[in-house]
Tab-separated table of C-alpha atoms in Angstrom:
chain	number	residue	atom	x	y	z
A	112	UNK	CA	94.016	85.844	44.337
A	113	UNK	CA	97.725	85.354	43.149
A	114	UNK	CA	96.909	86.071	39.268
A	115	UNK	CA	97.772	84.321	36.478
A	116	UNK	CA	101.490	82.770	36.220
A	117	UNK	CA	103.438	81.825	33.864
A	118	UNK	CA	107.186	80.059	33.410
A	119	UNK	CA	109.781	79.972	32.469
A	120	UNK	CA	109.508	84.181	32.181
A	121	UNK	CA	112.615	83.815	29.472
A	122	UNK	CA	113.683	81.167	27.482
A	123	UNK	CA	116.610	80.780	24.726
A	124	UNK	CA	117.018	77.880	22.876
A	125	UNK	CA	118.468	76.756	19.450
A	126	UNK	CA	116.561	76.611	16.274
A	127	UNK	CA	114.842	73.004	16.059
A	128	UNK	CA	114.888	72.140	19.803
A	129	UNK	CA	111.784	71.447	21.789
A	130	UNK	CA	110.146	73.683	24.439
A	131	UNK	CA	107.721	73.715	26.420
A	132	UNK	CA	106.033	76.740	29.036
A	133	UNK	CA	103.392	76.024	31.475
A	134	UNK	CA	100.434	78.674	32.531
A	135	UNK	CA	98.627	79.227	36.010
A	136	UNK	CA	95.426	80.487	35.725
A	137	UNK	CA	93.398	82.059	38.152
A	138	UNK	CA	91.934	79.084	40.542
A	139	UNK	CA	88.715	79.739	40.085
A	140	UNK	CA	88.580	80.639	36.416
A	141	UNK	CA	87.385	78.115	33.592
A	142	UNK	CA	88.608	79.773	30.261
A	143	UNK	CA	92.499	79.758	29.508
A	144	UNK	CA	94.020	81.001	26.364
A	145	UNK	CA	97.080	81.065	24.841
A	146	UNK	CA	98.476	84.626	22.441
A	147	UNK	CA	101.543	85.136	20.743
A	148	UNK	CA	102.490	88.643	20.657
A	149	UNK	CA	105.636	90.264	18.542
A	150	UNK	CA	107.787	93.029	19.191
A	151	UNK	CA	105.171	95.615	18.325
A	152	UNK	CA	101.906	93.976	17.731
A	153	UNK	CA	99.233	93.313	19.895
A	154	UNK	CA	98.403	89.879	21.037
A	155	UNK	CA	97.286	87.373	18.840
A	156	UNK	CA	95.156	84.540	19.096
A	157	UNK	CA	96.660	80.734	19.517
A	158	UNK	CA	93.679	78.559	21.543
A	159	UNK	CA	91.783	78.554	24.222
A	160	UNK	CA	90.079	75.993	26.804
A	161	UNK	CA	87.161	75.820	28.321
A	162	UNK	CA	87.807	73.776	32.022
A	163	UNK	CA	89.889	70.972	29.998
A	164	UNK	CA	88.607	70.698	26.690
A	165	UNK	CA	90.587	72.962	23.891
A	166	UNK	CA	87.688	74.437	21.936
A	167	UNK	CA	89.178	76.532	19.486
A	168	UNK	CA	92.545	76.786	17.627
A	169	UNK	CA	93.827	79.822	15.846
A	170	UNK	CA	95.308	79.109	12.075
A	171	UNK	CA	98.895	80.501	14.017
A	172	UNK	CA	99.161	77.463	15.527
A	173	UNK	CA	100.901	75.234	13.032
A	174	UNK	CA	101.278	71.129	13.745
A	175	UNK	CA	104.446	71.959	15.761
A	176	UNK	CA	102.256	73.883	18.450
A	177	UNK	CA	100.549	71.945	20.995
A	178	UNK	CA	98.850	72.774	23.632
A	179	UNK	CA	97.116	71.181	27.191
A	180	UNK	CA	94.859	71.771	29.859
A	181	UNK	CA	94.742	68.377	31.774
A	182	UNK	CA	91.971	68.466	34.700
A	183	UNK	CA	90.833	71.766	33.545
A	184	UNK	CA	93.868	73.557	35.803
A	185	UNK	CA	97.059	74.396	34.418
A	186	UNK	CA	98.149	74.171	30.869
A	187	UNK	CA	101.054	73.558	28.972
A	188	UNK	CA	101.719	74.793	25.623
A	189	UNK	CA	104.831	73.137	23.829
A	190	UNK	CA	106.664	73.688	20.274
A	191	UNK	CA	108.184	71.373	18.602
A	192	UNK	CA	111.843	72.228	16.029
A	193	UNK	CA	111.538	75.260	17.269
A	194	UNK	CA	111.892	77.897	14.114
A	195	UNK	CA	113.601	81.691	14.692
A	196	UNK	CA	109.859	82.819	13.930
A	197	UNK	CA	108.719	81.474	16.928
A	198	UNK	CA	110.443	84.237	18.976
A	199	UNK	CA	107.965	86.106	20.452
A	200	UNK	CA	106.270	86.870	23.882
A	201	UNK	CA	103.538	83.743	24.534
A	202	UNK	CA	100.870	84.785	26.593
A	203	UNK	CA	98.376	83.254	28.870
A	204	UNK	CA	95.149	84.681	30.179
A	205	UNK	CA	91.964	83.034	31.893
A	206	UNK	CA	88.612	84.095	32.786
A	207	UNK	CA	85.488	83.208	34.235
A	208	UNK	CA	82.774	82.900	32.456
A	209	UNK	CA	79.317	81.995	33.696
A	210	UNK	CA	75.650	82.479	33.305
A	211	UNK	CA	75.614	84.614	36.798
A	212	UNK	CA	79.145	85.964	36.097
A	213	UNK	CA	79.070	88.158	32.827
A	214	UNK	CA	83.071	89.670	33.738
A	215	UNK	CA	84.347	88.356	30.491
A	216	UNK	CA	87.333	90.084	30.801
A	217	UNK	CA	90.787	88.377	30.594
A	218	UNK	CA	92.941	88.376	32.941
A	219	UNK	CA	96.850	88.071	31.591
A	220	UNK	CA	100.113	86.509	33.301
A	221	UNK	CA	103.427	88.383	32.747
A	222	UNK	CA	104.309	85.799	29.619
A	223	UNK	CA	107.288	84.007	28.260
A	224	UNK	CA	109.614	85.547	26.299
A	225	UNK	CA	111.087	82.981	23.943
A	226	UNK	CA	113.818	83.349	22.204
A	227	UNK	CA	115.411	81.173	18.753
A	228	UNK	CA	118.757	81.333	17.923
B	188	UNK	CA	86.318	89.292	10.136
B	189	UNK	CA	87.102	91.380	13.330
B	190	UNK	CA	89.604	94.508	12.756
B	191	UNK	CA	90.788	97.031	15.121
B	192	UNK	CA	92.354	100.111	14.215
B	193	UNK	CA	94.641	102.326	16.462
B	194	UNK	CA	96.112	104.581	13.656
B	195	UNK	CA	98.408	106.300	16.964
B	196	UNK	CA	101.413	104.464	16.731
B	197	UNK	CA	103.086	107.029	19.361
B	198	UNK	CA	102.304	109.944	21.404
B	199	UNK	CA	104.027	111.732	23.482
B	200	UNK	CA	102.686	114.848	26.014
B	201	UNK	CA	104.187	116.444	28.951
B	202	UNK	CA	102.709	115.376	32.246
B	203	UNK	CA	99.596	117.074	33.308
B	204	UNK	CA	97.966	117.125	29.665
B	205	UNK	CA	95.137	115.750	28.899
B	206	UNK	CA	95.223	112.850	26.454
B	207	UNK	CA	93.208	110.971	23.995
B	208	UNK	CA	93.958	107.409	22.353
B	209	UNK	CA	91.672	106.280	19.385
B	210	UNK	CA	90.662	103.088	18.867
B	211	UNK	CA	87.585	102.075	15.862
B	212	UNK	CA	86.889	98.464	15.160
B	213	UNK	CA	84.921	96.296	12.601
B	214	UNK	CA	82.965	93.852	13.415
B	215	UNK	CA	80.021	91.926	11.998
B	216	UNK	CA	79.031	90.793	15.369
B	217	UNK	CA	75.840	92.236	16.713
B	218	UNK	CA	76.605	91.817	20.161
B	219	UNK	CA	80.484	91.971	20.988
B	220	UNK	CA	82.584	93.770	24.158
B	221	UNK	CA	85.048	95.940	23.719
B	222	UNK	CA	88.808	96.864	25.611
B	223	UNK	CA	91.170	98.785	26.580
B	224	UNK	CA	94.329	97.000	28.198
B	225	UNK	CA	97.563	98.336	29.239
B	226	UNK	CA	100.710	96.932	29.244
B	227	UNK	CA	103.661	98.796	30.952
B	228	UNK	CA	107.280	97.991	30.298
B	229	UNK	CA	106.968	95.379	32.550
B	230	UNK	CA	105.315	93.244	29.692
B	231	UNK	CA	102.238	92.151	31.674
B	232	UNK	CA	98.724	93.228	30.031
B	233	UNK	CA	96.356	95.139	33.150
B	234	UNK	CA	92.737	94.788	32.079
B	235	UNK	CA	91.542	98.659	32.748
B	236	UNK	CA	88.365	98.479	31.525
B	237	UNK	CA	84.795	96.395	29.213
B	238	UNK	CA	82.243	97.653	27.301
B	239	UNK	CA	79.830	95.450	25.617
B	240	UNK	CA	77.471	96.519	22.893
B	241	UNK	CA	74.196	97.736	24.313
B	242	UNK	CA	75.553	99.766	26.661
B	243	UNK	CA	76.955	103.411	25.218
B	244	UNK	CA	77.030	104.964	27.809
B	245	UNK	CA	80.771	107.279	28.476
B	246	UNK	CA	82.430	106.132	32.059
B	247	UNK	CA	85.081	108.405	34.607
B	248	UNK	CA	86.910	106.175	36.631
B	249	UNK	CA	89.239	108.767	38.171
B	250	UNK	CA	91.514	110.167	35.290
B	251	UNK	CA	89.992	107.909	33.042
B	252	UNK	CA	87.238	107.999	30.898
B	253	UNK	CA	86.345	106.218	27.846
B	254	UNK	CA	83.858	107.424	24.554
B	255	UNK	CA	82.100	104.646	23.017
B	256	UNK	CA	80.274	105.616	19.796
B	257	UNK	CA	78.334	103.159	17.886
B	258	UNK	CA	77.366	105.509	15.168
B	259	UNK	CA	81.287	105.612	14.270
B	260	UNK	CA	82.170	102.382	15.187
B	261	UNK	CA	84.998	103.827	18.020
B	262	UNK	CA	85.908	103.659	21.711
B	263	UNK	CA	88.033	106.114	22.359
B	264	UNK	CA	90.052	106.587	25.426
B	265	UNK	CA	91.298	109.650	27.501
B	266	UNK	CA	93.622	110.336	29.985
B	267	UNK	CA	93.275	113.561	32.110
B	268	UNK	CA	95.864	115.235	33.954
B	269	UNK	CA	98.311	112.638	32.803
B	270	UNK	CA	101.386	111.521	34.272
B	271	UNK	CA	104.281	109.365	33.702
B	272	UNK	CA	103.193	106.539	35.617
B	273	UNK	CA	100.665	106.657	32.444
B	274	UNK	CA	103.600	105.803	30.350
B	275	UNK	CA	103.063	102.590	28.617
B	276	UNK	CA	101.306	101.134	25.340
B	277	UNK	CA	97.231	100.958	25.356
B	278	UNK	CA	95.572	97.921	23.696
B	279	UNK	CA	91.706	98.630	22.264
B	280	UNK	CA	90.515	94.796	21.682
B	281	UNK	CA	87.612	93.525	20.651
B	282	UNK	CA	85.284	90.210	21.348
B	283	UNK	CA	82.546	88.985	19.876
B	284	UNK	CA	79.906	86.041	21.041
B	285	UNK	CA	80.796	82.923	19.319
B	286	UNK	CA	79.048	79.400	19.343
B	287	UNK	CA	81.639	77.662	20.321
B	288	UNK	CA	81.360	80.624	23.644
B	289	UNK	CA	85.117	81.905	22.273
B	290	UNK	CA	85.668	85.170	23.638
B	291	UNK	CA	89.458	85.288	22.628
B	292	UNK	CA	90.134	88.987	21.988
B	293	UNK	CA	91.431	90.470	18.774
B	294	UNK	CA	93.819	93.540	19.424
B	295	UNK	CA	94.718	96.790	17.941
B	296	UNK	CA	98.458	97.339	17.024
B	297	UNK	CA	98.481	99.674	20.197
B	298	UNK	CA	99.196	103.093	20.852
B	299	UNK	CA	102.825	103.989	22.967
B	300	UNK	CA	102.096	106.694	25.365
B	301	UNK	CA	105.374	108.660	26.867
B	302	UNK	CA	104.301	111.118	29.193
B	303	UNK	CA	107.195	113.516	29.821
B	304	UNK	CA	107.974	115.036	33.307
């Protein structure tokens, strides 16, 4: 069990550029979501997938925000023009969730710190 | 709408004291888990422990333990004999059972622990 990775771990770019991170989940989990969390905030809410379908999106997540999960593995969450309020830390986390498995807990990778100048 | 409170921004003890961090939510949920997470200064979020609603019954896990009152609508969590490996900032979070199955969490502003040497 490697956890749950995520890259790049830091990225700076300039205001209205494009970027793009990528999340590893847990092999053998089925949920993946996607938080934004600020210099001292907790996480909040973006999306999340269940295998590759993206159930739910979070009002945060403006038309610039998109996000993937093709074949229900990894997933890629990209911003278009960025904006200097997108800085923040993006986190991923995944889970399994099952009738027979009831460990809903989420289990987080060590984010991407994003940076707009 | 789900709310958690930690109304401890920071707190700092001197190692071997005993600690408590508060957490109280709102929910309208009838059956929802609750969390504590912590995230060192490392940045990555360590599940420590879940709680879901029927069950309100206190747990030890070593120096841990964690209060969960229904009555008050609080989890609270202490740290005994702490020490500055404890250093870090404690997330309470809360989920509740949607249709859609989301279990994305919603977090409390966190609490900074500094434990002294």
């Amino acid at each position: 069990d490697t956890g749950v990775s995520q890259n790049p771990r830091h990225k700076i770019t300039k205001r209205g550029q494009n970027v793009t991170f990528r999340c590893d989940p847990i092999s053998e989990h089925n949920r993946l979501y996607w938080y934004r969390q600020t210099l001292g905030q907790g996480p909040e809410f973006l999306t999340y997938f269940q295998n590759e379908a993206q159930l739910e999106k979070s009002r945060l997540l403006s038309d610039r925000f998109s996000a993937e999960r093709p074949k229900g593995s990894f997933s890629t969450l990209e911003i278009q023009r960025t904006e200097q309020g997108d800085s923040a830390m993006y986190l991923c986390a995944s889970s399994h969730d099952s009738r027979r498995n009831i460990a809903y807990e989420q289990y987080f990778g060590p984010g991407t710190r994003l940076t707009v100048t | 709408a789900q709310k958690v409170t930690q109304a401890q921004t920071e707190i700092s003890v001197v190692e071997k004291e005993d600690v408590t961090l508060d957490c109280v939510y709102e929910t309208r949920d009838t059956t929802y888990y609750l969390f504590w997470y912590k995230q060192p200064p490392s940045g990555e979020l360590v599940f420590l422990i879940r709680r879901n609603s029927f069950d309100e019954q206190n747990e030890i896990s070593g120096r841990y333990s964690w209060n969960f009152q229904k009555s008050t609508s609080s989890f609270n969590f202490t740290i005994t004999a702490s020490q500055v490996v404890d250093s870090a900032v404690y997330f309470c979070a809360l989920s509740g059972l949607k249709n859609t199955g989301r279990r994305a969490l919603t977090f409390g502003s966190g609490t900074r622990l500094q434990v002294q040497p």
